[in-house]
PDB file of C-alpha atoms and ligand atoms in Angstrom:
ATOM      1  CA  MET J   1      62.228 -27.744-205.371  1.00 97.00           C
ATOM      2  CA  VAL J   2      65.368 -29.682-204.601  1.00 98.00           C
ATOM      3  CA  LYS J   3      65.803 -32.936-206.521  1.00 98.00           C
ATOM      4  CA  GLY J   4      68.290 -35.629-205.624  1.00 97.00           C
ATOM      5  CA  ILE J   5      67.723 -35.850-201.870  1.00 98.00           C
ATOM      6  CA  LEU J   6      68.744 -39.244-200.456  1.00 98.00           C
ATOM      7  CA  HIS J   7      69.692 -38.431-196.868  1.00 98.00           C
ATOM      8  CA  PRO J   8      67.625 -36.951-194.023  1.00 98.00           C
ATOM      9  CA  ASP J   9      70.383 -34.447-193.157  1.00 98.00           C
ATOM     10  CA  ASP J  10      70.298 -33.088-196.707  1.00 98.00           C
ATOM     11  CA  ALA J  11      66.506 -32.922-196.503  1.00 98.00           C
ATOM     12  CA  ARG J  12      66.695 -30.779-193.350  1.00 98.00           C
ATOM     13  CA  ARG J  13      69.347 -28.536-194.893  1.00 98.00           C
ATOM     14  CA  ALA J  14      67.283 -28.027-198.044  1.00 98.00           C
ATOM     15  CA  VAL J  15      64.203 -27.062-196.017  1.00 98.00           C
ATOM     16  CA  SER J  16      66.295 -24.696-193.863  1.00 98.00           C
ATOM     17  CA  ALA J  17      67.591 -23.090-197.047  1.00 98.00           C
ATOM     18  CA  GLY J  18      64.029 -22.388-198.184  1.00 98.00           C
ATOM     19  CA  ALA J  19      63.112 -25.301-200.448  1.00 98.00           C
ATOM     20  CA  ASP J  20      59.383 -25.514-201.218  1.00 98.00           C
ATOM     21  CA  GLY J  21      59.560 -29.270-201.837  1.00 98.00           C
ATOM     22  CA  LEU J  22      61.940 -32.183-202.017  1.00 98.00           C
ATOM     23  CA  ILE J  23      62.289 -34.893-204.627  1.00 98.00           C
ATOM     24  CA  VAL J  24      63.875 -38.042-203.247  1.00 98.00           C
ATOM     25  CA  SER J  25      65.832 -39.296-206.227  1.00 98.00           C
ATOM     26  CA  ASN J  26      69.056 -40.890-207.337  1.00 97.00           C
ATOM     27  CA  HIS J  27      68.463 -39.444-210.825  1.00 96.00           C
ATOM     28  CA  GLY J  28      67.507 -42.861-212.121  1.00 94.00           C
ATOM     29  CA  GLY J  29      70.620 -44.552-210.707  1.00 93.00           C
ATOM     30  CA  ARG J  30      72.603 -43.369-213.693  1.00 90.00           C
ATOM     31  CA  GLN J  31      75.526 -41.741-211.846  1.00 89.00           C
ATOM     32  CA  LEU J  32      76.795 -43.489-208.712  1.00 90.00           C
ATOM     33  CA  ASP J  33      76.971 -47.246-209.193  1.00 90.00           C
ATOM     34  CA  GLY J  34      75.331 -49.062-206.284  1.00 92.00           C
ATOM     35  CA  THR J  35      73.537 -45.971-204.977  1.00 94.00           C
ATOM     36  CA  VAL J  36      70.733 -46.498-202.487  1.00 96.00           C
ATOM     37  CA  ALA J  37      67.197 -46.826-203.851  1.00 96.00           C
ATOM     38  CA  PRO J  38      65.092 -43.686-203.309  1.00 98.00           C
ATOM     39  CA  LEU J  39      62.222 -45.741-201.873  1.00 97.00           C
ATOM     40  CA  THR J  40      64.567 -47.076-199.175  1.00 97.00           C
ATOM     41  CA  MET J  41      65.341 -43.548-198.013  1.00 98.00           C
ATOM     42  CA  LEU J  42      61.838 -42.080-198.380  1.00 98.00           C
ATOM     43  CA  PRO J  43      60.618 -42.863-194.821  1.00 98.00           C
ATOM     44  CA  GLU J  44      63.696 -41.271-193.203  1.00 98.00           C
ATOM     45  CA  VAL J  45      63.370 -38.142-195.348  1.00 98.00           C
ATOM     46  CA  VAL J  46      59.643 -37.839-194.609  1.00 98.00           C
ATOM     47  CA  GLU J  47      60.295 -38.227-190.896  1.00 98.00           C
ATOM     48  CA  ALA J  48      63.188 -35.743-190.911  1.00 98.00           C
ATOM     49  CA  ILE J  49      61.260 -32.786-192.261  1.00 98.00           C
ATOM     50  CA  GLU J  50      58.085 -33.341-190.221  1.00 97.00           C
ATOM     51  CA  GLY J  51      55.659 -32.234-192.932  1.00 97.00           C
ATOM     52  CA  ALA J  52      57.392 -28.897-193.581  1.00 98.00           C
ATOM     53  CA  VAL J  53      57.172 -29.267-197.377  1.00 98.00           C
ATOM     54  CA  PRO J  54      55.862 -31.890-199.821  1.00 98.00           C
ATOM     55  CA  VAL J  55      58.159 -34.851-200.377  1.00 98.00           C
ATOM     56  CA  MET J  56      58.119 -36.371-203.850  1.00 98.00           C
ATOM     57  CA  ILE J  57      60.038 -39.286-205.301  1.00 98.00           C
ATOM     58  CA  ASP J  58      61.220 -40.819-208.550  1.00 98.00           C
ATOM     59  CA  GLY J  59      63.373 -43.694-209.700  1.00 97.00           C
ATOM     60  CA  SER J  60      62.487 -47.127-211.032  1.00 95.00           C
ATOM     61  CA  PHE J  61      58.732 -46.940-210.547  1.00 98.00           C
ATOM     62  CA  ARG J  62      57.237 -49.265-213.115  1.00 97.00           C
ATOM     63  CA  ARG J  63      53.962 -50.586-211.665  1.00 97.00           C
ATOM     64  CA  GLY J  64      50.925 -49.063-210.034  1.00 97.00           C
ATOM     65  CA  SER J  65      51.561 -51.087-206.879  1.00 97.00           C
ATOM     66  CA  GLN J  66      55.018 -49.515-206.557  1.00 98.00           C
ATOM     67  CA  VAL J  67      53.497 -46.044-206.807  1.00 98.00           C
ATOM     68  CA  LEU J  68      51.010 -46.959-204.065  1.00 98.00           C
ATOM     69  CA  LYS J  69      53.853 -48.083-201.791  1.00 98.00           C
ATOM     70  CA  ALA J  70      55.589 -44.716-202.146  1.00 98.00           C
ATOM     71  CA  LEU J  71      52.341 -42.840-201.476  1.00 98.00           C
ATOM     72  CA  SER J  72      51.794 -45.044-198.404  1.00 98.00           C
ATOM     73  CA  LEU J  73      55.260 -44.124-197.157  1.00 98.00           C
ATOM     74  CA  GLY J  74      54.482 -40.422-197.328  1.00 97.00           C
ATOM     75  CA  ALA J  75      55.270 -39.297-200.863  1.00 98.00           C
ATOM     76  CA  SER J  76      52.991 -36.552-202.173  1.00 98.00           C
ATOM     77  CA  PHE J  77      53.852 -37.266-205.810  1.00 98.00           C
ATOM     78  CA  VAL J  78      55.564 -40.101-207.677  1.00 98.00           C
ATOM     79  CA  PHE J  79      57.273 -39.319-210.969  1.00 98.00           C
ATOM     80  CA  LEU J  80      58.187 -41.709-213.759  1.00 98.00           C
ATOM     81  CA  GLY J  81      60.761 -41.047-216.438  1.00 97.00           C
ATOM     82  CA  ARG J  82      61.956 -43.883-218.614  1.00 98.00           C
ATOM     83  CA  PRO J  83      58.677 -45.830-218.881  1.00 97.00           C
ATOM     84  CA  PHE J  84      57.205 -42.931-220.844  1.00 98.00           C
ATOM     85  CA  ASN J  85      60.395 -42.525-222.886  1.00 98.00           C
ATOM     86  CA  TYR J  86      60.214 -46.186-223.859  1.00 98.00           C
ATOM     87  CA  ALA J  87      56.497 -45.956-224.614  1.00 98.00           C
ATOM     88  CA  ALA J  88      57.092 -42.910-226.820  1.00 98.00           C
ATOM     89  CA  SER J  89      59.953 -44.575-228.668  1.00 98.00           C
ATOM     90  CA  ILE J  90      57.796 -47.618-229.444  1.00 98.00           C
ATOM     91  CA  ALA J  91      54.450 -46.037-230.270  1.00 98.00           C
ATOM     92  CA  GLY J  92      54.754 -42.251-229.985  1.00 98.00           C
ATOM     93  CA  GLU J  93      51.899 -40.339-228.368  1.00 98.00           C
ATOM     94  CA  ALA J  94      49.638 -43.406-228.437  1.00 98.00           C
ATOM     95  CA  GLY J  95      52.317 -45.342-226.578  1.00 98.00           C
ATOM     96  CA  VAL J  96      52.537 -42.736-223.841  1.00 98.00           C
ATOM     97  CA  LYS J  97      48.747 -42.657-223.527  1.00 98.00           C
ATOM     98  CA  LYS J  98      48.742 -46.449-223.242  1.00 98.00           C
ATOM     99  CA  ALA J  99      51.445 -46.361-220.560  1.00 98.00           C
ATOM    100  CA  VAL J 100      49.520 -43.740-218.561  1.00 98.00           C
ATOM    101  CA  SER J 101      46.345 -45.789-218.909  1.00 98.00           C
ATOM    102  CA  LEU J 102      48.071 -49.009-217.788  1.00 98.00           C
ATOM    103  CA  LEU J 103      49.580 -47.305-214.760  1.00 98.00           C
ATOM    104  CA  GLY J 104      46.246 -45.789-213.792  1.00 97.00           C
ATOM    105  CA  SER J 105      44.357 -49.055-214.100  1.00 98.00           C
ATOM    106  CA  GLU J 106      47.020 -50.858-212.062  1.00 98.00           C
ATOM    107  CA  MET J 107      46.700 -48.248-209.324  1.00 98.00           C
ATOM    108  CA  GLU J 108      42.906 -48.445-209.303  1.00 97.00           C
ATOM    109  CA  ARG J 109      42.900 -52.253-209.218  1.00 98.00           C
ATOM    110  CA  ASN J 110      45.413 -52.409-206.390  1.00 98.00           C
ATOM    111  CA  MET J 111      43.588 -49.729-204.404  1.00 98.00           C
ATOM    112  CA  ALA J 112      40.405 -51.786-204.732  1.00 98.00           C
ATOM    113  CA  LEU J 113      42.278 -54.866-203.537  1.00 97.00           C
ATOM    114  CA  LEU J 114      43.565 -52.857-200.568  1.00 97.00           C
ATOM    115  CA  GLY J 115      40.062 -51.620-199.806  1.00 97.00           C
ATOM    116  CA  VAL J 116      40.821 -47.924-200.215  1.00 97.00           C
ATOM    117  CA  THR J 117      38.966 -45.448-202.413  1.00 97.00           C
ATOM    118  CA  ASP J 118      41.232 -42.413-202.083  1.00 96.00           C
ATOM    119  CA  VAL J 119      45.012 -42.039-202.131  1.00 95.00           C
ATOM    120  CA  GLU J 120      44.683 -40.104-198.847  1.00 95.00           C
ATOM    121  CA  GLU J 121      43.799 -43.461-197.257  1.00 97.00           C
ATOM    122  CA  LEU J 122      47.175 -44.951-198.193  1.00 98.00           C
ATOM    123  CA  THR J 123      49.216 -45.187-194.991  1.00 96.00           C
ATOM    124  CA  THR J 124      52.037 -47.269-193.599  1.00 96.00           C
ATOM    125  CA  ASP J 125      49.410 -49.427-191.873  1.00 95.00           C
ATOM    126  CA  LEU J 126      48.985 -51.159-195.239  1.00 95.00           C
ATOM    127  CA  LEU J 127      52.651 -52.148-195.464  1.00 96.00           C
ATOM    128  CA  ARG J 128      54.701 -54.955-193.942  1.00 94.00           C
ATOM    129  CA  ARG J 129      58.346 -55.820-194.436  1.00 87.00           C
ATOM    130  CA  HIS J 130      58.959 -59.227-195.971  1.00 81.00           C
TER     131      HIS J 130
HETATM  132  C1  FMN H   1      68.291 -40.080-220.499  1.00 75.64           C
HETATM  133  C2  FMN H   1      68.086 -39.475-219.144  1.00 75.64           C
HETATM  134  C3  FMN H   1      68.624 -38.217-218.874  1.00 75.64           C
HETATM  135  C4  FMN H   1      68.459 -37.643-217.605  1.00 75.64           C
HETATM  136  N1  FMN H   1      68.992 -36.401-217.342  1.00 75.64           N
HETATM  137  C5  FMN H   1      68.800 -35.830-216.127  1.00 75.64           C
HETATM  138  C6  FMN H   1      69.313 -34.529-215.848  1.00 75.64           C
HETATM  139  O1  FMN H   1      69.956 -33.876-216.687  1.00 75.64           O
HETATM  140  N2  FMN H   1      69.088 -34.003-214.628  1.00 75.64           N
HETATM  141  C7  FMN H   1      68.380 -34.688-213.670  1.00 75.64           C
HETATM  142  O2  FMN H   1      68.179 -34.160-212.569  1.00 75.64           O
HETATM  143  N3  FMN H   1      67.888 -35.919-213.911  1.00 75.64           N
HETATM  144  C8  FMN H   1      68.085 -36.497-215.113  1.00 75.64           C
HETATM  145  N4  FMN H   1      67.589 -37.747-215.356  1.00 75.64           N
HETATM  146  C9  FMN H   1      66.885 -38.460-214.281  1.00 75.64           C
HETATM  147  C10 FMN H   1      65.401 -38.176-214.353  1.00 75.64           C
HETATM  148  O3  FMN H   1      65.119 -36.812-214.112  1.00 75.64           O
HETATM  149  C11 FMN H   1      64.661 -38.993-213.304  1.00 75.64           C
HETATM  150  O4  FMN H   1      65.187 -38.718-212.004  1.00 75.64           O
HETATM  151  C12 FMN H   1      64.745 -40.497-213.551  1.00 75.64           C
HETATM  152  O5  FMN H   1      64.657 -40.779-214.936  1.00 75.64           O
HETATM  153  C13 FMN H   1      63.635 -41.184-212.788  1.00 75.64           C
HETATM  154  O6  FMN H   1      63.817 -42.567-212.842  1.00 75.64           O
HETATM  155  P1  FMN H   1      63.016 -43.522-213.872  1.00 75.64           P
HETATM  156  O7  FMN H   1      63.490 -43.145-215.241  1.00 75.64           O
HETATM  157  O8  FMN H   1      63.460 -44.872-213.441  1.00 75.64           O
HETATM  158  O9  FMN H   1      61.545 -43.262-213.689  1.00 75.64           O
HETATM  159  C14 FMN H   1      67.740 -38.334-216.597  1.00 75.64           C
HETATM  160  C15 FMN H   1      67.202 -39.607-216.906  1.00 75.64           C
HETATM  161  C16 FMN H   1      67.369 -40.175-218.148  1.00 75.64           C
HETATM  162  C17 FMN H   1      66.768 -41.533-218.416  1.00 75.64           C
END
C-alpha cells in the first residue's frame, strides 16, 4: 500500500512499482500548509489507474455524508483518524464506540435519503457540483 498519493502521475508510478493499493492522503494536512484536499484529487487518481488496484482515502472526513461522497467518487475504503482520537480522549473506549455508531447511523440515514441500499450503488450519478 502506498499512502500519501495526491497526483495521478504518482498513482501510476506506484502501481507500476507494484503497489497493491493506494491511499489518497495529505496525512491530515499536517505537513504542507495549503496542500490540496485528498477528496479533490480522488477522481483524477481513480481515473489514472483504471481499476488496477483499490484506491482508498483519508483526511478530514467527519460525517457519514462525506464518506458517501468519497465512495461515490470511487474510493474503496475511507479512513478516519482524529475523530476517533478525540472520541477516545473524551470518553475512552465508550467514546470511540459512540463515534463509530454516529458515523454508521449518518451513513445509513443518508443512503436511505439517496435511495440506495448498498454502498456498491454509490456512483458519481448521485453527485453534482455546486
Ligand atoms: C497526531 C497524528 C500523527 C500522525 N502521524 C502520521 C505518521 O507518522 N505517518 C503518516 O503516514 N500519517 C500520520 N498521520 C496522518 C494519519 O495517518 C491520517 O492520514 C490522518 O490523520 C487522516 O486525517 P483525519 O485525522 O482528518 O481523519 C498522523 C495524524 C495525526 C493526527
